[in-house]
mmCIF file of N, CA and C in Angstrom:
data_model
loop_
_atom_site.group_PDB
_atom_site.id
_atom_site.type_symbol
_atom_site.label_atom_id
_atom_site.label_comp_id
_atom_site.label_asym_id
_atom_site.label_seq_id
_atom_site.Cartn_x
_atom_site.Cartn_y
_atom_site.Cartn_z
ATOM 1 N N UNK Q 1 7.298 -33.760 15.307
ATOM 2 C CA UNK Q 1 7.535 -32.332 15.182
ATOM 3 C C UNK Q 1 8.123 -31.993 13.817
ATOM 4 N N UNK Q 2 9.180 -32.769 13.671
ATOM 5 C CA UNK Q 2 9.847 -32.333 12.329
ATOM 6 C C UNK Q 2 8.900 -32.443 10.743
ATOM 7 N N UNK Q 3 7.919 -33.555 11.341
ATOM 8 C CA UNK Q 3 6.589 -33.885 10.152
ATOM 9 C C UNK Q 3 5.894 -32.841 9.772
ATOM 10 N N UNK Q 4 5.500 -31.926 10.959
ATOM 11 C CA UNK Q 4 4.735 -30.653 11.018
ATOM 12 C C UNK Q 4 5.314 -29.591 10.426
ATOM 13 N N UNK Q 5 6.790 -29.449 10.316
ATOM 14 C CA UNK Q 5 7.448 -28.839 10.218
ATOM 15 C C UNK Q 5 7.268 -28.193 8.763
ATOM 16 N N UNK Q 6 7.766 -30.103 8.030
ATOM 17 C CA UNK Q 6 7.986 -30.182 6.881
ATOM 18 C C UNK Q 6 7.023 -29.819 5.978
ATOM 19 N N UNK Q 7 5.441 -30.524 6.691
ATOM 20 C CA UNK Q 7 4.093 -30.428 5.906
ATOM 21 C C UNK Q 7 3.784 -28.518 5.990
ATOM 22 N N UNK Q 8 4.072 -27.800 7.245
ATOM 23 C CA UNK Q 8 3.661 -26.274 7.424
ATOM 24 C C UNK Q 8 4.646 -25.340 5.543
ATOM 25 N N UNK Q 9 5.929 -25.786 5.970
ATOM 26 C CA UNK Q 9 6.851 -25.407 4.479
ATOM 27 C C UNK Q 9 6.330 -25.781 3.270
ATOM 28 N N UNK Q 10 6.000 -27.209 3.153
ATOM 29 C CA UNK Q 10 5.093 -27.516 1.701
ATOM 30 C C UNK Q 10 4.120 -26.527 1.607
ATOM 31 N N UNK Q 11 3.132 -26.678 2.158
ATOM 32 C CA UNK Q 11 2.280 -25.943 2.548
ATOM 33 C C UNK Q 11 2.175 -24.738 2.246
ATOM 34 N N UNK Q 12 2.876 -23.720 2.660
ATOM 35 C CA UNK Q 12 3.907 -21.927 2.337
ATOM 36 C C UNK Q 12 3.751 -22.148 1.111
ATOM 37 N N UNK Q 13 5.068 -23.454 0.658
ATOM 38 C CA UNK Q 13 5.546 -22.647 -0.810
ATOM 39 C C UNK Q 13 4.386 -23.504 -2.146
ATOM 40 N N UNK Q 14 3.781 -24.311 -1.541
ATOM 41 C CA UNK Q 14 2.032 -24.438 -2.385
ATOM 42 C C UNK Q 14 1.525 -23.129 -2.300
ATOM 43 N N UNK Q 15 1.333 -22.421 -1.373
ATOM 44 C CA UNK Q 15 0.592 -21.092 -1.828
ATOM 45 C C UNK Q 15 1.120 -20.453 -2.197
ATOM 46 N N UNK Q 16 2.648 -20.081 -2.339
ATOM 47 C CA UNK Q 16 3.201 -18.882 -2.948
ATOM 48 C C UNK Q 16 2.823 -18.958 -4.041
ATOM 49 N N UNK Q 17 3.759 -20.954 -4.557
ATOM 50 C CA UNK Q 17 3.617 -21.069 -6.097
ATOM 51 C C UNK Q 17 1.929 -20.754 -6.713
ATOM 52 N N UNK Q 18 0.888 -20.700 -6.116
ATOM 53 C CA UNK Q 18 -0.004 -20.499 -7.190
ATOM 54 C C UNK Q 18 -0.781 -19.421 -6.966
ATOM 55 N N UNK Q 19 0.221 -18.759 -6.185
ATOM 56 C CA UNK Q 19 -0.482 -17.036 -5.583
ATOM 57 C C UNK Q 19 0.458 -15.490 -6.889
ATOM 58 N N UNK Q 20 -0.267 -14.781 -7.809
ATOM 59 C CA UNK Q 20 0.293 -14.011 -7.923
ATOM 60 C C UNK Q 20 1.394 -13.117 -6.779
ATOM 61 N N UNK Q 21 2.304 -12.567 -7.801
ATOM 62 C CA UNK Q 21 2.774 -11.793 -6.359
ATOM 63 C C UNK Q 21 3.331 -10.474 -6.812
ATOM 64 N N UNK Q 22 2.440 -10.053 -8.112
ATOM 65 C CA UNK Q 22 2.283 -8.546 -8.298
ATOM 66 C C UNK Q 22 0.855 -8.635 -9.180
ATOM 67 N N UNK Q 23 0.672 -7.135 -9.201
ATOM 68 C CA UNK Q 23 -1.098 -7.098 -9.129
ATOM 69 C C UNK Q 23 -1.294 -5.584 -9.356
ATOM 70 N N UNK Q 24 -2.165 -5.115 -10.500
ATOM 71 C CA UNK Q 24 -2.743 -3.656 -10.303
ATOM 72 C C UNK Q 24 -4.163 -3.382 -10.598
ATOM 73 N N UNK Q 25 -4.773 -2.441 -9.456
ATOM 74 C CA UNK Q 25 -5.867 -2.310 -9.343
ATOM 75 C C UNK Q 25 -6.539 -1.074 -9.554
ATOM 76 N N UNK Q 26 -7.667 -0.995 -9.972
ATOM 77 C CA UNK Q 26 -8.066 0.257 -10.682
ATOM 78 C C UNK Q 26 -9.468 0.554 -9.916
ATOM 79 N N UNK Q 27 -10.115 1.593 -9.265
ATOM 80 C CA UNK Q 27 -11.055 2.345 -8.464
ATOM 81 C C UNK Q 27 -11.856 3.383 -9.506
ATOM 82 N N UNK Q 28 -12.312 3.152 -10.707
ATOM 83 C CA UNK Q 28 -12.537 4.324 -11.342
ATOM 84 C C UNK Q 28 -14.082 4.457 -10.989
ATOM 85 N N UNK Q 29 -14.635 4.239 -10.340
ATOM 86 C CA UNK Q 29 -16.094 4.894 -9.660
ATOM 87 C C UNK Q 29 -16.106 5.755 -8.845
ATOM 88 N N UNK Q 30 -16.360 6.944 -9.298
ATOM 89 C CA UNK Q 30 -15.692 8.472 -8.610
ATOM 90 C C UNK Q 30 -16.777 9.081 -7.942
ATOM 91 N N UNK Q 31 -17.992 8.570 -8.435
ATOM 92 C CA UNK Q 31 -18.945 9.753 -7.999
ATOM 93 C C UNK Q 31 -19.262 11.201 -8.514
ATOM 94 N N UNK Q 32 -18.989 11.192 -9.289
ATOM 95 C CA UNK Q 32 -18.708 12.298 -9.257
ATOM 96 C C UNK Q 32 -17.695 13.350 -9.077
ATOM 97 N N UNK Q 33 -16.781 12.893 -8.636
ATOM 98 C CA UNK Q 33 -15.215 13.469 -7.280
ATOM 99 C C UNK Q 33 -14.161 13.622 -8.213
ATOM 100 N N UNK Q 34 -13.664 14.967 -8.102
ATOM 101 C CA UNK Q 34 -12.262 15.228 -8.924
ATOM 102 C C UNK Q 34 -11.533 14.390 -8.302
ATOM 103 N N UNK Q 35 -10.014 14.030 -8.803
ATOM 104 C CA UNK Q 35 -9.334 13.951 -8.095
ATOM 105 C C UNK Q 35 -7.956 14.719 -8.239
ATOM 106 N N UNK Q 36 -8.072 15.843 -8.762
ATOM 107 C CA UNK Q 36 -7.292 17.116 -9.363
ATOM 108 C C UNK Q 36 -7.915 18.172 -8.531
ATOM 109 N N UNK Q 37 -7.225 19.236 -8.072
ATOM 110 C CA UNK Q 37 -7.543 20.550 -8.082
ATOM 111 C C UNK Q 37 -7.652 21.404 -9.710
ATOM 112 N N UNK Q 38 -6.952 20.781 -10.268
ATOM 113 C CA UNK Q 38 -7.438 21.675 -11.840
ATOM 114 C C UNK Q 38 -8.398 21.243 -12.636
ATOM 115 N N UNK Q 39 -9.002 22.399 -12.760
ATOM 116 C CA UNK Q 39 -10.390 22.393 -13.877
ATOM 117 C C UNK Q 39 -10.103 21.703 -15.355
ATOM 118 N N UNK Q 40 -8.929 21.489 -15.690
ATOM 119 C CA UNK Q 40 -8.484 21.120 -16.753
ATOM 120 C C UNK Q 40 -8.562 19.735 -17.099
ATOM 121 N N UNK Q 41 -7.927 18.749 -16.137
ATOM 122 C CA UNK Q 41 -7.758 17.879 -15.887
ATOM 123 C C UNK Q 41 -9.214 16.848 -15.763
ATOM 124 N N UNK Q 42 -9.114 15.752 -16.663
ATOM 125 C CA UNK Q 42 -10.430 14.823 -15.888
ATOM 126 C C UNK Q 42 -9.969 13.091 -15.448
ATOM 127 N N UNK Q 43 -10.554 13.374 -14.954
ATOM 128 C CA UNK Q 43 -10.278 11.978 -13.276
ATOM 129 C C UNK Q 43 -10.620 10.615 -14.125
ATOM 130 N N UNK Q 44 -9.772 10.032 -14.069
ATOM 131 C CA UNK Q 44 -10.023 8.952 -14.716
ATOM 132 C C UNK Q 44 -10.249 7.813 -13.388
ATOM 133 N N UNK Q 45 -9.476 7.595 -12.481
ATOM 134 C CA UNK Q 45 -9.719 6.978 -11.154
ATOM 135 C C UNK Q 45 -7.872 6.704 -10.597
ATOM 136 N N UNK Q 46 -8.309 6.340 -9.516
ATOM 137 C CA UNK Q 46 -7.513 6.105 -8.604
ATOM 138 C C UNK Q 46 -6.617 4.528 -8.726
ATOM 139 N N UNK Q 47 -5.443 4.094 -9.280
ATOM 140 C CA UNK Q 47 -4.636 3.027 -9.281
ATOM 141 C C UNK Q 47 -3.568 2.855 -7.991
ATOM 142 N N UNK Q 48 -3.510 1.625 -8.105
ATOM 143 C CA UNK Q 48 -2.741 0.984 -6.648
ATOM 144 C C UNK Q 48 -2.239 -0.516 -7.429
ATOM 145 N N UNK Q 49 -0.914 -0.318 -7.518
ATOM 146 C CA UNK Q 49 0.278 -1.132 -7.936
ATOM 147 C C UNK Q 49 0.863 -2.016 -6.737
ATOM 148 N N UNK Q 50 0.982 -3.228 -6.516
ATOM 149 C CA UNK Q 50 2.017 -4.191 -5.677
ATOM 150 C C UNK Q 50 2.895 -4.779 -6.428
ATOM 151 N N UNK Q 51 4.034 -5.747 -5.780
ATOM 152 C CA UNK Q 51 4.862 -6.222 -5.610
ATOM 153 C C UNK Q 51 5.379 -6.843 -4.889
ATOM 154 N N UNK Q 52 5.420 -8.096 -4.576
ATOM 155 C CA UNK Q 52 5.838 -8.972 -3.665
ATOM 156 C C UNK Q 52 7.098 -10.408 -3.776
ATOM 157 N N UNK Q 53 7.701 -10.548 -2.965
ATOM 158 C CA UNK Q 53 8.168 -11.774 -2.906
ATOM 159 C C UNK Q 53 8.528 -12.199 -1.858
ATOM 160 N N UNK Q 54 9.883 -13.947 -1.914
ATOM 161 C CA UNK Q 54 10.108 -14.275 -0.625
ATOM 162 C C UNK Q 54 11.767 -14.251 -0.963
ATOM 163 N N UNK Q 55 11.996 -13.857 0.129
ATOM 164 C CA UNK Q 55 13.773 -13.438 -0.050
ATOM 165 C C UNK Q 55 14.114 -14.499 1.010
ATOM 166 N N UNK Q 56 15.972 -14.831 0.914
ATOM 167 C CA UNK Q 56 16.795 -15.682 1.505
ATOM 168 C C UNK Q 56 17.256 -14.628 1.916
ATOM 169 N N UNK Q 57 17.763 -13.950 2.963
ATOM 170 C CA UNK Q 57 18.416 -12.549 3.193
ATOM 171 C C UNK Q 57 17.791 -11.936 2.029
ATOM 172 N N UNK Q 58 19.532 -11.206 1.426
ATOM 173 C CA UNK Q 58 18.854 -10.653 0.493
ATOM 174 C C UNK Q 58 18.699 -11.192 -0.879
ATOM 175 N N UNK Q 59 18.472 -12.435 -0.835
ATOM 176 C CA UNK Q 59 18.357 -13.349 -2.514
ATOM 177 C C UNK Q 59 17.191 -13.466 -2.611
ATOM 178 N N UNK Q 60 16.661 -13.107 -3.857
ATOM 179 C CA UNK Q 60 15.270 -13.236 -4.595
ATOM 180 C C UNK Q 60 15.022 -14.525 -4.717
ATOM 181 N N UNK Q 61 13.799 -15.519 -4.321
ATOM 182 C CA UNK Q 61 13.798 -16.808 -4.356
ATOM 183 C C UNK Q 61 12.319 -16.703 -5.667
ATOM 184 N N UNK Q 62 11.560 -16.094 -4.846
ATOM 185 C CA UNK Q 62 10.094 -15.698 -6.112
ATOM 186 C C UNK Q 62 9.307 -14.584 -5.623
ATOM 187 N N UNK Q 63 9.417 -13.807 -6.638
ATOM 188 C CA UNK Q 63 8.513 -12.238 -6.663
ATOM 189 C C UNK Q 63 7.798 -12.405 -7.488
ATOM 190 N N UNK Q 64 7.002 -11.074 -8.169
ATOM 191 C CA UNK Q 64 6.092 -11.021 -8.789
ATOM 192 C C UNK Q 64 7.020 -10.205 -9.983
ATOM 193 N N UNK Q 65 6.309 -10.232 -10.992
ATOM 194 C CA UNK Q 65 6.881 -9.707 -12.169
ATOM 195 C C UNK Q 65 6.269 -8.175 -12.372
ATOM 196 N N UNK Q 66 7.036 -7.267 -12.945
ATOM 197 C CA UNK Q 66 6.487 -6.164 -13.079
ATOM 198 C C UNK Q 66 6.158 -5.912 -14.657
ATOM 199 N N UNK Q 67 6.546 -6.634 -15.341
ATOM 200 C CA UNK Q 67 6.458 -6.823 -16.748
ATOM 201 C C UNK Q 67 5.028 -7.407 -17.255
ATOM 202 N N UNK Q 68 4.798 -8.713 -16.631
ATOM 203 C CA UNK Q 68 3.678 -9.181 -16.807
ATOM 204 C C UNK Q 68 2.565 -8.851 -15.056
ATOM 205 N N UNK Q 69 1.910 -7.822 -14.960
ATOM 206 C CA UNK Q 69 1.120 -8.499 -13.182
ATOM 207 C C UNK Q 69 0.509 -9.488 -13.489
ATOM 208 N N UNK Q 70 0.518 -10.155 -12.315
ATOM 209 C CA UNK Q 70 -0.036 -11.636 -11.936
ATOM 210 C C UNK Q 70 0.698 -13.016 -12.245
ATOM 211 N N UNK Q 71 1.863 -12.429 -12.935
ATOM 212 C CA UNK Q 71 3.003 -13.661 -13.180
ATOM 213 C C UNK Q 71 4.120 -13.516 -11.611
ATOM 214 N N UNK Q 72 4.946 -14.427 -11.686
ATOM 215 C CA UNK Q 72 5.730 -14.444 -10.791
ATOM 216 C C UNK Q 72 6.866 -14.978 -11.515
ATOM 217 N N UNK Q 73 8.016 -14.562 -11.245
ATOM 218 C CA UNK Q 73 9.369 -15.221 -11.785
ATOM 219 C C UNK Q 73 10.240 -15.072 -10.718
ATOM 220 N N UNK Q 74 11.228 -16.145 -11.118
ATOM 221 C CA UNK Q 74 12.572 -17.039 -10.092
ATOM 222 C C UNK Q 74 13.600 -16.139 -10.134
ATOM 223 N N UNK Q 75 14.166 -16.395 -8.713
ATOM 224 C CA UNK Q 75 15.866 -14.920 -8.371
ATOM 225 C C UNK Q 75 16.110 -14.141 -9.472
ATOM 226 N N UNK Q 76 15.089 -13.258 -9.205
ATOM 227 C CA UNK Q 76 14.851 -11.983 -10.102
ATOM 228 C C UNK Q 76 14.430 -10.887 -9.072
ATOM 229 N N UNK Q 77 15.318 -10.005 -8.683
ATOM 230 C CA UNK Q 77 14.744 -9.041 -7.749
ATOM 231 C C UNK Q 77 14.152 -7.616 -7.922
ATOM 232 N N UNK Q 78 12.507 -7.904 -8.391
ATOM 233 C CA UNK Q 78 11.662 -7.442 -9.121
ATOM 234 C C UNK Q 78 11.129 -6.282 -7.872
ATOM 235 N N UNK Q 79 11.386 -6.479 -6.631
ATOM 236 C CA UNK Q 79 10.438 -5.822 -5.619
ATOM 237 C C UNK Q 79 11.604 -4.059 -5.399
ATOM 238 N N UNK Q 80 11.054 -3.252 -6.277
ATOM 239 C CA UNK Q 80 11.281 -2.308 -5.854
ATOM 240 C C UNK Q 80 10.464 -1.492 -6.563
ATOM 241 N N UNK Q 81 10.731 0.117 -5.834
ATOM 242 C CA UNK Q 81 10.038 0.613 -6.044
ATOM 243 C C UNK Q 81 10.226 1.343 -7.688
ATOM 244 N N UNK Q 82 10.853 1.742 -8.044
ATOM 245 C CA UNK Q 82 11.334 1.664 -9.691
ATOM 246 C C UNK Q 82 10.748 0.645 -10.588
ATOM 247 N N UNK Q 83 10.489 -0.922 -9.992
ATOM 248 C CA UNK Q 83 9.777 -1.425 -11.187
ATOM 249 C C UNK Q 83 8.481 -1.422 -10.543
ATOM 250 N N UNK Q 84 8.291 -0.812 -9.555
ATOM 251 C CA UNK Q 84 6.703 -0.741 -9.069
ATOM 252 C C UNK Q 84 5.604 0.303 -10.111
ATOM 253 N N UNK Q 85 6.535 1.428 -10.197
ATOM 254 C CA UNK Q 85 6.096 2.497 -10.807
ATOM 255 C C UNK Q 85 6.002 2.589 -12.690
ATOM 256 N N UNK Q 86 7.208 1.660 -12.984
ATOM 257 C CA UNK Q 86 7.116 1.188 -14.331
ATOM 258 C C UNK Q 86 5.554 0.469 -14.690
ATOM 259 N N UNK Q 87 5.444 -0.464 -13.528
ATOM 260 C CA UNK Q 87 4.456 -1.264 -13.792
ATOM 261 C C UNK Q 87 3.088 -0.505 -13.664
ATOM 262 N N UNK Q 88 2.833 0.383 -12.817
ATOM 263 C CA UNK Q 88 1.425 0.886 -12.161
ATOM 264 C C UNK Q 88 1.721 2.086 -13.822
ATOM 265 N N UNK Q 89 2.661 2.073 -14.109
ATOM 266 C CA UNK Q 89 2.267 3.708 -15.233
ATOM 267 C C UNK Q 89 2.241 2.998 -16.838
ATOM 268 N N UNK Q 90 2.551 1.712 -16.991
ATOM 269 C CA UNK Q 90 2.368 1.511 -17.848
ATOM 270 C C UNK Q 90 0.847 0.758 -17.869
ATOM 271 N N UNK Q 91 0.373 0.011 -16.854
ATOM 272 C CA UNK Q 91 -0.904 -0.781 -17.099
ATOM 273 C C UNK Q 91 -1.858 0.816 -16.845
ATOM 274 N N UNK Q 92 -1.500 1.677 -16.072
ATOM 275 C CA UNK Q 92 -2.784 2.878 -16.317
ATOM 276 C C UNK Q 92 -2.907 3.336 -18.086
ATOM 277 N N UNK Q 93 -1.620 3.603 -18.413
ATOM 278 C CA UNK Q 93 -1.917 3.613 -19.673
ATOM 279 C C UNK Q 93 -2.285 2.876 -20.513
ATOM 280 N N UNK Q 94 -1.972 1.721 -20.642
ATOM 281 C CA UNK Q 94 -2.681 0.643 -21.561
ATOM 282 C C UNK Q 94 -4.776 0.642 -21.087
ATOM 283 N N UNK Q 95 -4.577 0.242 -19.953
ATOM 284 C CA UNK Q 95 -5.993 0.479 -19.286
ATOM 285 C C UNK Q 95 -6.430 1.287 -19.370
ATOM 286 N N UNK Q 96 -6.319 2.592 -18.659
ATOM 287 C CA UNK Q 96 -7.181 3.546 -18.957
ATOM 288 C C UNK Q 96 -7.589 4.180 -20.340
ATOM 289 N N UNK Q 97 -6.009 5.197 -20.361
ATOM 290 C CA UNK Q 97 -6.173 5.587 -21.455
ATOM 291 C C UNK Q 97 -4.550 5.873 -21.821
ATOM 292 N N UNK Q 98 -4.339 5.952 -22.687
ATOM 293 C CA UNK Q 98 -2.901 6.138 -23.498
ATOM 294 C C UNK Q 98 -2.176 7.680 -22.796
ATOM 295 N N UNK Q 99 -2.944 8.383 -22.753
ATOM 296 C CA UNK Q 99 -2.826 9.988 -22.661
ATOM 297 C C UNK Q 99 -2.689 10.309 -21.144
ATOM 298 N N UNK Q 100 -3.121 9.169 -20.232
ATOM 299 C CA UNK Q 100 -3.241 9.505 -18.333
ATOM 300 C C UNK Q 100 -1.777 9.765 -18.155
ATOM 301 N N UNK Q 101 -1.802 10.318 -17.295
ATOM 302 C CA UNK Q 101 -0.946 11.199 -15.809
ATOM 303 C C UNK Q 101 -1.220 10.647 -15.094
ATOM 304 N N UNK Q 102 -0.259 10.221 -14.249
ATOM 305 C CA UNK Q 102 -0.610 9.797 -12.441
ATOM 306 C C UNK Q 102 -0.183 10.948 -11.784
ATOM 307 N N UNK Q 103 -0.675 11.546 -10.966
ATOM 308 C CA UNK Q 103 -0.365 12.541 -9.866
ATOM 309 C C UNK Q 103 -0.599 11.846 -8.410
ATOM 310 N N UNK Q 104 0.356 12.374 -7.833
ATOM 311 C CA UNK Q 104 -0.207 12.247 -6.267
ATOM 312 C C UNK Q 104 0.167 10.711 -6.252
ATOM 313 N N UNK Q 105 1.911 10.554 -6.627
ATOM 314 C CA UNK Q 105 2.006 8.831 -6.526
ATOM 315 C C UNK Q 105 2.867 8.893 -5.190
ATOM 316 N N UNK Q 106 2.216 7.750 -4.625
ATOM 317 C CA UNK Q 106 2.844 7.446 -2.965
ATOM 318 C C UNK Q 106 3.624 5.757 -3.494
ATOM 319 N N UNK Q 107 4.744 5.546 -2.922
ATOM 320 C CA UNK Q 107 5.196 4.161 -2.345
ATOM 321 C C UNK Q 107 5.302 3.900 -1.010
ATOM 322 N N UNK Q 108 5.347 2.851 -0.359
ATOM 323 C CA UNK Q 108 5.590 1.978 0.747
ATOM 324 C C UNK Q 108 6.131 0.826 0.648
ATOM 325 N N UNK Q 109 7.282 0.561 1.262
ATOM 326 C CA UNK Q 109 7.909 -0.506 1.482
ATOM 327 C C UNK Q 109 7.852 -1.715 2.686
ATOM 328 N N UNK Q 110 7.713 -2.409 2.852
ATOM 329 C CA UNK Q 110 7.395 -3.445 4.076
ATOM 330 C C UNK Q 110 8.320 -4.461 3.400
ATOM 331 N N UNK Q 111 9.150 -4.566 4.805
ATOM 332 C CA UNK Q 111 9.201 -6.668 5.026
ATOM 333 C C UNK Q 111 9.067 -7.317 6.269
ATOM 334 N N UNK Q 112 8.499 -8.264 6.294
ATOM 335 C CA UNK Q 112 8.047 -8.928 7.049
ATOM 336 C C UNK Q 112 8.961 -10.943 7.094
ATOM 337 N N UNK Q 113 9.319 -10.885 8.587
ATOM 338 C CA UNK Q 113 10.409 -11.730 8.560
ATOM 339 C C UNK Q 113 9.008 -12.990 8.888
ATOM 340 N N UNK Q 114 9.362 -14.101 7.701
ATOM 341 C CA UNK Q 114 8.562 -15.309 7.449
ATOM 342 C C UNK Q 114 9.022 -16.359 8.571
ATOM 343 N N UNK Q 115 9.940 -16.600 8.482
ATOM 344 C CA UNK Q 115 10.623 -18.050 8.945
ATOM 345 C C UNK Q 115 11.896 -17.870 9.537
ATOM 346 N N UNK Q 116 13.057 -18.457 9.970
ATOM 347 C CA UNK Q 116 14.519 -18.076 9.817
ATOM 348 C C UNK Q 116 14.799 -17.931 8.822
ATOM 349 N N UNK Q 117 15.548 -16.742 8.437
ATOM 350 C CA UNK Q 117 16.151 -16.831 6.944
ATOM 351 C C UNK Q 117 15.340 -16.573 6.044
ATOM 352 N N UNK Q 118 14.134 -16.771 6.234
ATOM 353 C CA UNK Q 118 13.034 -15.896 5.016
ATOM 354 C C UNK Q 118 12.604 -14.644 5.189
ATOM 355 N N UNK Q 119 12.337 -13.826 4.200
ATOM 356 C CA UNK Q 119 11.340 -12.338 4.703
ATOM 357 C C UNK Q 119 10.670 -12.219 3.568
ATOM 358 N N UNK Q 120 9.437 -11.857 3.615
ATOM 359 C CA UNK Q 120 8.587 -10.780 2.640
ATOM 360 C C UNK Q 120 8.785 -9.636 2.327
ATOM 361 N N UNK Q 121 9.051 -9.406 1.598
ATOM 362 C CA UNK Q 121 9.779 -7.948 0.740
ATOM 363 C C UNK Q 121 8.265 -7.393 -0.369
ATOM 364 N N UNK Q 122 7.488 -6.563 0.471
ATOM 365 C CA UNK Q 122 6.365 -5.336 -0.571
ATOM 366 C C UNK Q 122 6.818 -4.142 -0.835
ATOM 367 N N UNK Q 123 6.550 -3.906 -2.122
ATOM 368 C CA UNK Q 123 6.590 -2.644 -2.354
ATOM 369 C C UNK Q 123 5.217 -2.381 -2.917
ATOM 370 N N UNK Q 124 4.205 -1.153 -2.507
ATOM 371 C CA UNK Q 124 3.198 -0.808 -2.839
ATOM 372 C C UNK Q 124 3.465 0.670 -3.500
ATOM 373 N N UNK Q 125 2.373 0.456 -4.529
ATOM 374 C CA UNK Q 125 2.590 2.826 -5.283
ATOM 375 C C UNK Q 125 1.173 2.487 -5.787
ATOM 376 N N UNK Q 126 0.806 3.901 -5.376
ATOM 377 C CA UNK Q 126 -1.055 4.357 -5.646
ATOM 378 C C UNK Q 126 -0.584 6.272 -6.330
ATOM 379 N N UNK Q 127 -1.615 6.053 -7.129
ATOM 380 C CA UNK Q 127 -1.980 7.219 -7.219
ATOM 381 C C UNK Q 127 -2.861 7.666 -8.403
ATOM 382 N N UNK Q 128 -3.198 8.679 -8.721
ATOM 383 C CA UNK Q 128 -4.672 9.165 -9.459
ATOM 384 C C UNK Q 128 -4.151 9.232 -10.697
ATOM 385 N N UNK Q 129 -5.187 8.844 -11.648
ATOM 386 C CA UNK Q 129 -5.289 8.592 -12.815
ATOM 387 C C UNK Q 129 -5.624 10.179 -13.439
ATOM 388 N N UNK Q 130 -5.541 11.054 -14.428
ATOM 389 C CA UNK Q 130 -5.948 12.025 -15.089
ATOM 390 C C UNK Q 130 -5.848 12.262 -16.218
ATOM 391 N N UNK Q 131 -5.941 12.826 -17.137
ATOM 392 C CA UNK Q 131 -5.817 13.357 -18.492
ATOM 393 C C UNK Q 131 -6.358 14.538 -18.712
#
């Protein structure tokens, strides 16, 4: 039992370590489709920002970085929603375009209890790209 135990934990923190655990994603195939009510405004697309890690209570063990997405760094407690939004407004701008607006930004928070003593801590933020 305790073998299973040990190999299920290796196991976990093999995938954390080579799993990003922040990430931003970009939808700009519109169709055609505002995503503004103003005539002014043009739609660049729709972005969706994460953030993830694995907490000891409340100690940061490994999250995702909001500085770099797709890096992860050590007891650094990166999962909130403040560096969620840093991160989703600066890669729209570098990405899209220098000049975008996000409107219509939503967050969500989740944790999800892993193990004894572990939890998953997300923070997610979406919202529309414009200029």
């Amino acid at each position: 039992m305790l073998k299973k135990m040990m190999f299920a934990l290796v196991a976990a923190a093999a995938v954390f370590t080579f799993s990003a655990c922040s990430s931003v994603e970009y939808a700009t195939t519109l169709n055609d489709q505002r995503l503004s009510a103003s005539p002014e405004l043009t739609s660049l697309g729709h972005v969706n920002g994460e953030i993830w890690g694995i907490y000891l209570f409340d100690i940061a063990l490994v999250t995702g970085s909001s500085d770099r997405p797709g890096n992860m760094v050590c007891f650094s407690d990166t999962v909130r929603v403040d560096n969620a939004v840093k991160m989703l407004t600066a890669q729209a701008a570098r990405n899209l375009d220098s000049s975008a607006a996000i409107l219509d930004l939503r967050s969500t928070r989740k944790t999800i209890w892993l193990f004894p003593l572990l939890f998953l801590n997300s923070v997610q933020v979406s919202g529309n790209a414009v200029k």
